[in-house]
Coordinates of C-alpha atoms in Angstrom, one line a residue:
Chain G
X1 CA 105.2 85.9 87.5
X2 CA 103.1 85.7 90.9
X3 CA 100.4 82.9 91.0
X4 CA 97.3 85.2 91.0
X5 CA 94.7 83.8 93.8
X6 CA 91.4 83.6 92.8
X7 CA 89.6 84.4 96.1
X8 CA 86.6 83.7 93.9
X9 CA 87.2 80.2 93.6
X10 CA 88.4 79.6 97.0
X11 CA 85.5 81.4 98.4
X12 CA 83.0 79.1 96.1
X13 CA 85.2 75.6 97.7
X14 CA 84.7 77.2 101.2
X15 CA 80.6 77.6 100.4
X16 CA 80.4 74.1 99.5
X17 CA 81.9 72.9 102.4
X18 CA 79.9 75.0 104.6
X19 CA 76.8 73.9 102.5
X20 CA 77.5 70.0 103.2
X21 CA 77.8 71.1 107.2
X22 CA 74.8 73.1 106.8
X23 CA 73.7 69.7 105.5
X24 CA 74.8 67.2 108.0
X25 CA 73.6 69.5 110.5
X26 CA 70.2 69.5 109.1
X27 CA 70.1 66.5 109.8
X28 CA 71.2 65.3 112.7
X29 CA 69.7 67.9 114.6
X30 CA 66.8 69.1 112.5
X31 CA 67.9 72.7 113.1
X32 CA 70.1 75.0 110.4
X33 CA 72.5 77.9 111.2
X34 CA 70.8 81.4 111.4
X35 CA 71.6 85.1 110.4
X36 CA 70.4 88.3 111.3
X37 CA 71.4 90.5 109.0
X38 CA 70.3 93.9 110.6
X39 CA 70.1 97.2 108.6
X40 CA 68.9 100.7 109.1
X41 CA 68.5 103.3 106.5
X42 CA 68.7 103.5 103.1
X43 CA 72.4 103.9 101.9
X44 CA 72.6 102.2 98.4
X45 CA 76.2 100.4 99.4
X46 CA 74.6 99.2 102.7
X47 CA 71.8 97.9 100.9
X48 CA 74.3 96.3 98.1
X49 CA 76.2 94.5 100.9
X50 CA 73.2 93.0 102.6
X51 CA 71.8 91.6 100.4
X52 CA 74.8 89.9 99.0
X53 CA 74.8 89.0 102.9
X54 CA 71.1 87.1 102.0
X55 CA 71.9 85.9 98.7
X56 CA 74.8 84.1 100.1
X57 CA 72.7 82.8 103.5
X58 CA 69.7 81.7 101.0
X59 CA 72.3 79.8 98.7
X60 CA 74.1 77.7 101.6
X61 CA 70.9 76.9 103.6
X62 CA 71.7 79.5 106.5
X63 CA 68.3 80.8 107.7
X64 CA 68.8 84.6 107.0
X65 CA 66.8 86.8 109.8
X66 CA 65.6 90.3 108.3
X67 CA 65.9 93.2 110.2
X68 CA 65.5 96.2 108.3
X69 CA 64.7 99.6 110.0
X70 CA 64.1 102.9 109.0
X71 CA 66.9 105.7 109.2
X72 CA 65.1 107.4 112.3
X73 CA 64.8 104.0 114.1
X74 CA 66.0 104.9 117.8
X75 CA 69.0 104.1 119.7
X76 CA 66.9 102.5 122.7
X77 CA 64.7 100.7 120.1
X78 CA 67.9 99.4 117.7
X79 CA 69.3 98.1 120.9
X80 CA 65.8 95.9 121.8
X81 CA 65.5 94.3 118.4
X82 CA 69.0 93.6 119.2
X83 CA 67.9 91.9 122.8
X84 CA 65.3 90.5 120.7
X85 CA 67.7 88.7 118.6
X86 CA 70.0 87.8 121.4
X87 CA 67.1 85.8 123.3
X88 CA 65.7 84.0 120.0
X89 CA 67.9 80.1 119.8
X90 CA 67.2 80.6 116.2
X91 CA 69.4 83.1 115.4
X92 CA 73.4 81.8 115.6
X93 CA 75.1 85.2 114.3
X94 CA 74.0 89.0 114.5
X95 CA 75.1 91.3 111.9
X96 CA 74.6 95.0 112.1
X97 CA 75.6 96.6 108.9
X98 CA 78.0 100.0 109.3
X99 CA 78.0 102.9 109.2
X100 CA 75.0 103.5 111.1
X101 CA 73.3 107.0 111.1
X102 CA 74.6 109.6 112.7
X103 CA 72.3 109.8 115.7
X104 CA 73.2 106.1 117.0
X105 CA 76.4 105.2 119.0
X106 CA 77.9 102.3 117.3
X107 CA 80.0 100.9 119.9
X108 CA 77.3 100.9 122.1
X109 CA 75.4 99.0 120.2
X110 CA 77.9 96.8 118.9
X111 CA 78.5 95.9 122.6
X112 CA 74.8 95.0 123.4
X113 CA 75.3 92.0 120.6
X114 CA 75.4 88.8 122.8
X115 CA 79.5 87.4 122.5
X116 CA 77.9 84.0 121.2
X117 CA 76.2 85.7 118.5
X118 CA 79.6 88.4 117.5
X119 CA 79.9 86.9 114.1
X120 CA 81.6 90.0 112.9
X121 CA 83.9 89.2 115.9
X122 CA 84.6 93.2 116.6
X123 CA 83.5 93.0 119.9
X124 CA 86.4 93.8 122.8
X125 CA 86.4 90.9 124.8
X126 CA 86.8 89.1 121.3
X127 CA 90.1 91.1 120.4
X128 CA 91.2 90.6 123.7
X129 CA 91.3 87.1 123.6
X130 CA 92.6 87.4 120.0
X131 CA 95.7 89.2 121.5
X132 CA 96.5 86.8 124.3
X133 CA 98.6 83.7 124.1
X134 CA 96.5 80.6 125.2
X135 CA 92.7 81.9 124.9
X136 CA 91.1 81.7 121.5
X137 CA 88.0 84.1 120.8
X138 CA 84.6 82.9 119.9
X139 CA 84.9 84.6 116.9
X140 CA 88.0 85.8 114.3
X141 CA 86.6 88.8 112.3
X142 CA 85.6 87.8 108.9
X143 CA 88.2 89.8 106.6
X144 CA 91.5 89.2 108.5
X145 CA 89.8 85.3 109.1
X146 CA 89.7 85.3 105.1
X147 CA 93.3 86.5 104.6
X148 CA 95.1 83.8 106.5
X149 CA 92.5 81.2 105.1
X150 CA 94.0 82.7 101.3
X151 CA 97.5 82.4 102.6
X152 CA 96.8 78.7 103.8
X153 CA 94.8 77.2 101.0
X154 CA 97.3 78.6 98.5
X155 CA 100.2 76.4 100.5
X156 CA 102.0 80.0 101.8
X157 CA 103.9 79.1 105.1
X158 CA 103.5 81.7 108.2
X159 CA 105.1 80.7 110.7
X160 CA 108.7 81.8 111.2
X161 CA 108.2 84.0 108.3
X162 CA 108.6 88.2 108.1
X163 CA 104.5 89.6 107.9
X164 CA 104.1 93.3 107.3
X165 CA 100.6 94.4 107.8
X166 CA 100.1 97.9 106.2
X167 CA 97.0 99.8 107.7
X168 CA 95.7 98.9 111.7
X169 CA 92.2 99.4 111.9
X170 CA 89.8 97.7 114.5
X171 CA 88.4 96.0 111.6
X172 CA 91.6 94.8 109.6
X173 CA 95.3 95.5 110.4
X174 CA 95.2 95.0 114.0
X175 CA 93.4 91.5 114.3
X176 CA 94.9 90.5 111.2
X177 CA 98.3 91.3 113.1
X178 CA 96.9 89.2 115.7
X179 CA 96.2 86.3 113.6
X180 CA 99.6 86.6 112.0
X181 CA 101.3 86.7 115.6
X182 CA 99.5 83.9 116.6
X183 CA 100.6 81.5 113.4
X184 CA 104.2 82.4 114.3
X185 CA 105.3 84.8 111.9
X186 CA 107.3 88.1 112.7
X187 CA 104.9 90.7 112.4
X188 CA 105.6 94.3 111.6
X189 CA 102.8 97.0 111.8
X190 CA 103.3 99.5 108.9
X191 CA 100.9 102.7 109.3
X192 CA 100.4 106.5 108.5
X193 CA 103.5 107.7 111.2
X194 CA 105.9 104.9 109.4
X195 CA 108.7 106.2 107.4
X196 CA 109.8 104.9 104.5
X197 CA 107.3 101.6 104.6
X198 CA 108.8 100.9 101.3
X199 CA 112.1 99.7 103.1
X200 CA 109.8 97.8 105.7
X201 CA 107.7 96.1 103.0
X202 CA 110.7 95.1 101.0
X203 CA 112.2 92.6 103.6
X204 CA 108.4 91.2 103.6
X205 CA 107.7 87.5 102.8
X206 CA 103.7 88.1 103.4
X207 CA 102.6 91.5 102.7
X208 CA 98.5 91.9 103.9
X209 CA 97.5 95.5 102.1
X210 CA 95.2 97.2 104.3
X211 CA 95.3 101.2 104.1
X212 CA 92.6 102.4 102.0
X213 CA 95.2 104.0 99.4
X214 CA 94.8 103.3 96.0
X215 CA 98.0 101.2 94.5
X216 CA 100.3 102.8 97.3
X217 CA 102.6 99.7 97.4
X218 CA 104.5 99.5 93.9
X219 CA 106.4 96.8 92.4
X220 CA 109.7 97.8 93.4
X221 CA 108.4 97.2 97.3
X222 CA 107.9 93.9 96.9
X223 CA 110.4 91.4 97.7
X224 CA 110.9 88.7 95.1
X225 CA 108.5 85.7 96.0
X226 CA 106.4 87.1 98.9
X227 CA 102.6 86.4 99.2
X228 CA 100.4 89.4 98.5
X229 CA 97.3 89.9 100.0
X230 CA 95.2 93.2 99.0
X231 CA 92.4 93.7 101.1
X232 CA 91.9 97.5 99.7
X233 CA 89.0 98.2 97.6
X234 CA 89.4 101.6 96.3
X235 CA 86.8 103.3 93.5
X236 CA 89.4 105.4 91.0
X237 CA 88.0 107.3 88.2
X238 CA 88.3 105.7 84.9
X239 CA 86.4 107.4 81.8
X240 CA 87.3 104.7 79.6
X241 CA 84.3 102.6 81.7
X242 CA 80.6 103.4 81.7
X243 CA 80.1 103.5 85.3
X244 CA 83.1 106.5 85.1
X245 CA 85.2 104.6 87.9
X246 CA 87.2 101.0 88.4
X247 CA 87.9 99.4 91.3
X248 CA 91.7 99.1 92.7
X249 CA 93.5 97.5 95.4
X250 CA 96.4 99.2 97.7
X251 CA 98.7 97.0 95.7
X252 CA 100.4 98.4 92.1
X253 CA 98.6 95.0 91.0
X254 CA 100.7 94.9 87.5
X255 CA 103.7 95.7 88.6
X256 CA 103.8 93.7 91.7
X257 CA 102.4 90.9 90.5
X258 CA 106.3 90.2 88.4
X259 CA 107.7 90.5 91.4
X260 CA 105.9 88.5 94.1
X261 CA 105.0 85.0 94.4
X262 CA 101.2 85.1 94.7
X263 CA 98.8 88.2 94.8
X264 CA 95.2 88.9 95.1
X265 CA 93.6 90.8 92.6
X266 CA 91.2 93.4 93.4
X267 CA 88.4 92.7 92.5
X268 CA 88.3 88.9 93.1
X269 CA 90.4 88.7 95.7
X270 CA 89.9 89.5 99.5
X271 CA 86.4 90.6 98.6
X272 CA 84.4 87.0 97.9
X273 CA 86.1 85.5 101.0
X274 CA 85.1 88.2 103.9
X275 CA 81.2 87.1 103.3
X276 CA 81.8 83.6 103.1
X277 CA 84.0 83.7 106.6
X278 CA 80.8 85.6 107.9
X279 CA 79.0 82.7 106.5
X280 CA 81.4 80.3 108.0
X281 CA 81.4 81.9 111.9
X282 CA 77.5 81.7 111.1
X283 CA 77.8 78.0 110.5
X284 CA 80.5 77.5 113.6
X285 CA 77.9 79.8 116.4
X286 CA 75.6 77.5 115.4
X287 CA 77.7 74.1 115.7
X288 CA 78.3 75.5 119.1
X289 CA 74.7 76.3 119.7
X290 CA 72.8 73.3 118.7
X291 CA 75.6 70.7 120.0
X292 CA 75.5 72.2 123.9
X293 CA 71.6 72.4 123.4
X294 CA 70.7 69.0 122.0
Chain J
X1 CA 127.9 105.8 125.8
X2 CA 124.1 105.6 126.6
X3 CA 122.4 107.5 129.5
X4 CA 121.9 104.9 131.9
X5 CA 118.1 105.4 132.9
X6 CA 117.9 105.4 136.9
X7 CA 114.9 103.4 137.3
X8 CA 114.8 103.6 140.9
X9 CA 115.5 107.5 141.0
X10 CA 112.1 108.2 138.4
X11 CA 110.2 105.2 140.6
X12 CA 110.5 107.7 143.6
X13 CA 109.7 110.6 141.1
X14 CA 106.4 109.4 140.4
X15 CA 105.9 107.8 144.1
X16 CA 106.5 111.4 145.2
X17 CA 104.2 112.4 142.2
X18 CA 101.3 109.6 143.8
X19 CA 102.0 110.2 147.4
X20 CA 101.0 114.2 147.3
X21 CA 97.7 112.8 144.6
X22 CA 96.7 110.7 147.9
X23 CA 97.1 113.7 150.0
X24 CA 94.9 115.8 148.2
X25 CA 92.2 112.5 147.8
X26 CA 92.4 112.4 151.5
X27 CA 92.0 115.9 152.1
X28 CA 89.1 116.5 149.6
X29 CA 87.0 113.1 150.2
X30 CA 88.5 112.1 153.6
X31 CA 89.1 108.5 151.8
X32 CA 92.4 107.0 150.5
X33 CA 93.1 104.6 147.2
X34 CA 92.8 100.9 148.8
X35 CA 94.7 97.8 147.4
X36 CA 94.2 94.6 148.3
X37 CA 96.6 92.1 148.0
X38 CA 96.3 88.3 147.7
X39 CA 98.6 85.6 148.4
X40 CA 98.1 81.8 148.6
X41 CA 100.4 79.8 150.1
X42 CA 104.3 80.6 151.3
X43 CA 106.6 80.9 148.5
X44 CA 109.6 82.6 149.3
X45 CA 109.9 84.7 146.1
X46 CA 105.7 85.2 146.2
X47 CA 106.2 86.5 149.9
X48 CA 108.5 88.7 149.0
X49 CA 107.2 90.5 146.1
X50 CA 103.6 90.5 148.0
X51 CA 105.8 92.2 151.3
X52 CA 107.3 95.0 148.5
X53 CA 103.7 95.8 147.4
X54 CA 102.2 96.2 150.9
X55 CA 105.5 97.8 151.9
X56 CA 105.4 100.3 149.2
X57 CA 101.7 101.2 150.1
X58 CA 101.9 102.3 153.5
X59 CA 104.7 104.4 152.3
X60 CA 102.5 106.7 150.0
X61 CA 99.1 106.4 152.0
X62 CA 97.5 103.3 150.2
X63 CA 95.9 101.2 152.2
X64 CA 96.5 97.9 151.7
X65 CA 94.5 95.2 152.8
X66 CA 96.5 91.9 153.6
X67 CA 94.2 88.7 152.3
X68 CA 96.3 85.6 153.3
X69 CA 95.4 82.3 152.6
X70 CA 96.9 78.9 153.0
X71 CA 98.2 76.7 150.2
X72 CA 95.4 73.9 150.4
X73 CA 92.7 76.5 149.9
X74 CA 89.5 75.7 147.8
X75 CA 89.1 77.9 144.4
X76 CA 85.7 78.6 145.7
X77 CA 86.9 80.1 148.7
X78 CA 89.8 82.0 147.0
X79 CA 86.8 83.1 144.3
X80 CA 84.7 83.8 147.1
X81 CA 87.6 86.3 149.1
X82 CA 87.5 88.1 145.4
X83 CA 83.9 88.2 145.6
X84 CA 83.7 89.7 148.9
X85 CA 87.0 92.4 147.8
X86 CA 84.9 93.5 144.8
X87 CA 81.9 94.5 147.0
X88 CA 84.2 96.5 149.4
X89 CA 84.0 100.3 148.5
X90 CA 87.1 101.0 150.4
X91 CA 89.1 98.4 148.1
X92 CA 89.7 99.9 144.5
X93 CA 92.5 97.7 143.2
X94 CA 93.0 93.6 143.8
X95 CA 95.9 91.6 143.0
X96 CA 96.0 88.0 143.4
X97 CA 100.4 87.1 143.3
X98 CA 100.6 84.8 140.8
X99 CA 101.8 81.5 140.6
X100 CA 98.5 80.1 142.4
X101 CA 98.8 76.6 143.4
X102 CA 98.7 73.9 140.9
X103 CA 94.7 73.1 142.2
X104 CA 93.5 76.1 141.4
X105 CA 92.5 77.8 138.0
X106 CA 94.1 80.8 137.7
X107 CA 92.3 82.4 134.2
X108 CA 89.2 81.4 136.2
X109 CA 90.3 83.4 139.8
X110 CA 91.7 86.6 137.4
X111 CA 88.3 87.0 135.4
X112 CA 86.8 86.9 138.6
X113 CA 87.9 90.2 139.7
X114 CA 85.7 93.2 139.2
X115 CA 87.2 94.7 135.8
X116 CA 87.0 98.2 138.1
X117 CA 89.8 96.5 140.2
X118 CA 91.7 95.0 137.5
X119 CA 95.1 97.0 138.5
X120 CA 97.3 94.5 136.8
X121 CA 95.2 95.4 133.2
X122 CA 95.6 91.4 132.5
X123 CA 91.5 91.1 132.1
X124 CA 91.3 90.3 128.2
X125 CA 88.8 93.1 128.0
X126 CA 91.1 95.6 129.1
X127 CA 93.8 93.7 126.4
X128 CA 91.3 93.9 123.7
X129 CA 90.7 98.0 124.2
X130 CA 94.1 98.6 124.5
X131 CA 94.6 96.3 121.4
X132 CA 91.9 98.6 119.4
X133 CA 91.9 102.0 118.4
X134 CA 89.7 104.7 119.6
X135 CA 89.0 102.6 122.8
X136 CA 91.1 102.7 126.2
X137 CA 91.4 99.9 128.8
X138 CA 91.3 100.9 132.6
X139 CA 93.9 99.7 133.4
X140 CA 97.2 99.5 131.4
X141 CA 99.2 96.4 133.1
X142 CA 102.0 97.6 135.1
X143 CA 105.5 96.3 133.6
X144 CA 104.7 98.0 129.9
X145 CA 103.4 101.3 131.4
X146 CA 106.4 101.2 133.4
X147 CA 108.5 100.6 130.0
X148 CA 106.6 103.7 128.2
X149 CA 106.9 106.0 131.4
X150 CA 110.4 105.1 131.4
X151 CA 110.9 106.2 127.6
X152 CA 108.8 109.4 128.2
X153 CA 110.5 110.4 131.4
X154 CA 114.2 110.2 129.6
X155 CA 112.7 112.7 126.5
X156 CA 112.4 109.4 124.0
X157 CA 110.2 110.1 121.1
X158 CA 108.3 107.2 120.6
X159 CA 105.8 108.8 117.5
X160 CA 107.1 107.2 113.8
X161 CA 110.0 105.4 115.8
X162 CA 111.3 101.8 114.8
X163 CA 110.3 99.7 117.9
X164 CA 111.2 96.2 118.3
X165 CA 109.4 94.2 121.1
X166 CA 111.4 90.9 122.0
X167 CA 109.2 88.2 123.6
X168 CA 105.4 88.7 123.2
X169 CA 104.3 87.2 126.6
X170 CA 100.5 88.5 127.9
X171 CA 101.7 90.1 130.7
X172 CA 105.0 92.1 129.2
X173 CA 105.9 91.5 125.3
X174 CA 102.2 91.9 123.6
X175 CA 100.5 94.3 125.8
X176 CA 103.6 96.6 125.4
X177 CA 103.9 95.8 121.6
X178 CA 100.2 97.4 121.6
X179 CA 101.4 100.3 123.7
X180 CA 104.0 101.2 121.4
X181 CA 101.6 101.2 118.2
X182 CA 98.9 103.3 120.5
X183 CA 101.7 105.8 120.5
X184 CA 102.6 106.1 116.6
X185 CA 106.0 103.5 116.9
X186 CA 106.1 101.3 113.6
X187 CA 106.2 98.0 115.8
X188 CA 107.8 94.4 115.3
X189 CA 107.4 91.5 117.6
X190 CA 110.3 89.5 117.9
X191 CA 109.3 85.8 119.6
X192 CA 111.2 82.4 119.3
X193 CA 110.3 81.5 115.7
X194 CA 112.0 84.8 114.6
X195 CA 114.5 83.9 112.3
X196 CA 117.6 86.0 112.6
X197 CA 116.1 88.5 115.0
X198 CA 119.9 90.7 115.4
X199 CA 119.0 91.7 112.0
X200 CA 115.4 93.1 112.8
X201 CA 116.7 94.6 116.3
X202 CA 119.6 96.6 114.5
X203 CA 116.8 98.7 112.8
X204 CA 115.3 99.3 116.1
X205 CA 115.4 103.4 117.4
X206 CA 113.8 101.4 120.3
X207 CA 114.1 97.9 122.1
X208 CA 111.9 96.4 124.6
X209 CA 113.8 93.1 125.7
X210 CA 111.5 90.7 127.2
X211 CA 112.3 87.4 125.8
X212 CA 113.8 86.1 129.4
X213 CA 116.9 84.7 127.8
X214 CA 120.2 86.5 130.0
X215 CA 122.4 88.5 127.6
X216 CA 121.2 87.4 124.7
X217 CA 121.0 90.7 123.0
X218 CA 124.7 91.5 122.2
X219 CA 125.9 95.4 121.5
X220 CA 126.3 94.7 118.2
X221 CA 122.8 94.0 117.4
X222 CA 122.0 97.4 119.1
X223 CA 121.7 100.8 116.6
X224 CA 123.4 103.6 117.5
X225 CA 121.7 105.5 119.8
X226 CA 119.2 103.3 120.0
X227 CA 116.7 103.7 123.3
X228 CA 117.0 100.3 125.3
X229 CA 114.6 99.1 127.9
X230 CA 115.5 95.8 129.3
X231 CA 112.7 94.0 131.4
X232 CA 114.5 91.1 131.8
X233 CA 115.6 90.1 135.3
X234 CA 117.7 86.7 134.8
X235 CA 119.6 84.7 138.0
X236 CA 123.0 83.6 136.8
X237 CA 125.4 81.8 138.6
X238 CA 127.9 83.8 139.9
X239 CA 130.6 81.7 142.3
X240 CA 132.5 85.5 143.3
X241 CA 129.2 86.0 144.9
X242 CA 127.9 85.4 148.5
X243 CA 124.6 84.3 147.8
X244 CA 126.2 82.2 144.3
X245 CA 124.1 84.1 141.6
X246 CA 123.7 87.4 140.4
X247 CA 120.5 88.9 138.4
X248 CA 121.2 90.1 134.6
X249 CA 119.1 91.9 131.9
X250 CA 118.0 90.1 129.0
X251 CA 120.8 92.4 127.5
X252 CA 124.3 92.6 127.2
X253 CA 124.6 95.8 129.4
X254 CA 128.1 96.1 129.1
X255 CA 128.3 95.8 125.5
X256 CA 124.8 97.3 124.7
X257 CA 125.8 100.8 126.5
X258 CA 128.7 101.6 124.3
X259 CA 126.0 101.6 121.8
X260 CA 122.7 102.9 122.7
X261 CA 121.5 106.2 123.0
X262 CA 119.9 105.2 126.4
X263 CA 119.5 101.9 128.6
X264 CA 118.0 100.7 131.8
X265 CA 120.1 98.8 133.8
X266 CA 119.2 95.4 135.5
X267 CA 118.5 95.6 139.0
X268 CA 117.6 99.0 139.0
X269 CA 116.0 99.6 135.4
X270 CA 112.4 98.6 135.2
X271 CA 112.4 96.3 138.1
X272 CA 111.2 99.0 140.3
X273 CA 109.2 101.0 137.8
X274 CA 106.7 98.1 137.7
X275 CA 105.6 98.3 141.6
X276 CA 104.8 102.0 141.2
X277 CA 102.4 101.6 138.4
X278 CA 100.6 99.2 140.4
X279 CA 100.6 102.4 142.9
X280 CA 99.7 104.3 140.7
X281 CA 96.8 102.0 138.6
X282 CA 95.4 101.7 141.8
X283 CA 95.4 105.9 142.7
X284 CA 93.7 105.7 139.1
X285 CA 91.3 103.2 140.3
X286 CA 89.9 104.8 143.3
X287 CA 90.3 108.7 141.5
X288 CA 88.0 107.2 139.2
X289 CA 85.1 105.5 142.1
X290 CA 86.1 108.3 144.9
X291 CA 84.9 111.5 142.1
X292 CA 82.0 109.1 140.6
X293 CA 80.7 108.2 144.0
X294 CA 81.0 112.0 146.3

């Protein structure tokens, strides 16, 4: 039976550790880490996932910066509160929670986010580096940042080991392909035009689950021993709960979890760690920050 | 036995392909793509890669412009000649021959050059859109656009295909690995810490070989009918020889082609691919300033 990870726990020893920095920093320098936490509209997960954002922010002394505008907030004026928050010293990270309406180009304005503020780490230039041998971004992207940080605090070795990342989003399986590529492993990109990624995933020693499809990776796929790590979050419908839905990773979670040697569950996995690595890039723009500037 | 891919025969296809492009640029604006080409100092090899380049220009209607410094020159100057090439209009592609002397920085001198000019595609903003999906570089650099055109050009599908990068290098191994998953391949990157690596390559439908280790792919780690691109270009001794050496792939050719489905040979395979999509990066270049700016 796989040791189960509890991303949970992890995630709470990470927030105290970034708590004591917060700490130290405090006061040494008089100054804390800040977030701007930037939303526009009113779309109930968006607000759900900000102010978890907040909660965590207020919780871990991190100065957490407001920003809420309304769903017909321009392009142009997004873009200068964004300026605005680039030129304030206060402010250490920018978030802009997605989707954004319809009417607003998200690249662009994803671009127009200062490099030394990316705490979300999407932007280009930071992929780039990410991807080249010898430069190091200013930022690793929060959920791909929590996955190897699972893999290492649970003792799983990387390098020279086979990775299979299923799923290669901007936001996920490509930088988390990266990542893997940069600790040494052998990395193998499973996606949508893969056949038979069963066959792929078997000869896997580190399987990182990343495909939005509800327990698509069974038991059987698994090679005995290999680390598991299930970033989907899929709602499935479930009468026998009141909400009329539970929540399930792209991992066969029972099955699988005979089979490998650890697995995330979902939920409790993945999910607790990707807001405290946006909590920890916070804490490191602001190291940055206040050490150059004082 | 494998089609041998004639990389010098589809180099002159697309210089033919360029050439007649120039022609109509010329005829249309009355200007023609310009490249300008850097070298510092008087290494043999340098000297004669930068001669090819200029060479290769005046033969399809590029003009090139010759920037020649000596070895002891400051990096402010050097930055300073980049400086003054990204102003001119009539320059729409700079390469500075790398290796620069050990004084100078060369990551500094490269990010230096106007990303519009960037016809080697090594900025690490033109890696990071390459890298992502739903964004596109500039430029693509030269030696993996070579390796695609190569597999395009001999009717390869490269969509839901096995490929297997060997070497993950900036300038060859990752930025093709990125190519290949642009176009659909399920990807692997095979590097130094690869355990076992014949057993990963015999899955391969396609093999990029840029590990720069001479023949150490054997035929027997090559699928049957596997397509084979071989960007090594290895000097071994070779005592039957005038000149004492002789240049071999990072493949055992004579092995590998009783094997594969196709093959580049070394000289002759990619070697001469990669100097045409300079050619043709920079054509791309000023296409791209001529139309924006008439």
């Amino acid at each position: 039976m796989a040791t189960v990870i509890d991303g949970k726990a992890v995630a709470q020893t990470i927030r105290s550790e970034i708590a004591e920095e917060v700490r130290l920093l405090s006061q040494k320098y008089g100054k804390v880490p800040g977030l701007a936490v930037v939303i526009v509209g009113n779309r109930k997960d968006s607000q759900s996932y900000v102010g978890m954002k907040r909660k965590a922010c207020a919780e871990l002394g991190i100065k957490s910066f407001d920003v809420d505008l309304p769903e017909q907030v321009s392009q142009a004026d997004l873009i200068k509160q964004v300026h605005e928050l680039n030129a304030n010293p206060d402010v250490h990270g920018i978030l802009v929670q997605l989707p954004l309406p319809k009417h607003i180009n998200e690249e662009k304005v994803l671009t127009e986010i200062s490099l030394e503020k990316d705490v979300d780490g999407f932007h280009p230039l930071n992929i780039g580096k990410l991807a080249m041998k010898g430069r190091d971004p200013l930022f690793l992207p929060c959920t791909p940042k929590a996955c190897i940080e699972l893999l290492q605090r649970s003792g799983v070795t990387i390098k020279g080991k086979k990775a299979v990342v299923v799923g290669r989003s901007n936001i996920v399986g490509l930088p988390a392909s990266l990542l893997l590529l940069k600790a040494d492993a052998t990395v193998t990109i499973v996606h949508s035009h893969t056949s038979q990624p069963e066959s792929i995933i078997r000869e896997a020693d580190i399987v990182i689950a990343a495909a939005g499809q509800p327990m698509m990776i069974k038991g059987s796929w698994i090679k005995p021993g290999a680390a598991v790590i299930d970033v989907g979050t899929n709602a499935v419908d479930d009468p026998t709960r009141k909400s009329g839905y539970r929540l399930v990773g792209d991992v066969h979670f029972e099955e699988a979890s005979k089979t490998a040697g650890w697995i995330t569950p979902v939920p409790g996995g993945v999910g607790p760690m990707t807001v405290t690595m946006l909590l920890k890039n916070t804490l490191e723009g602001a190291k940055r920050y206040i050490e150059q500037n004082n």
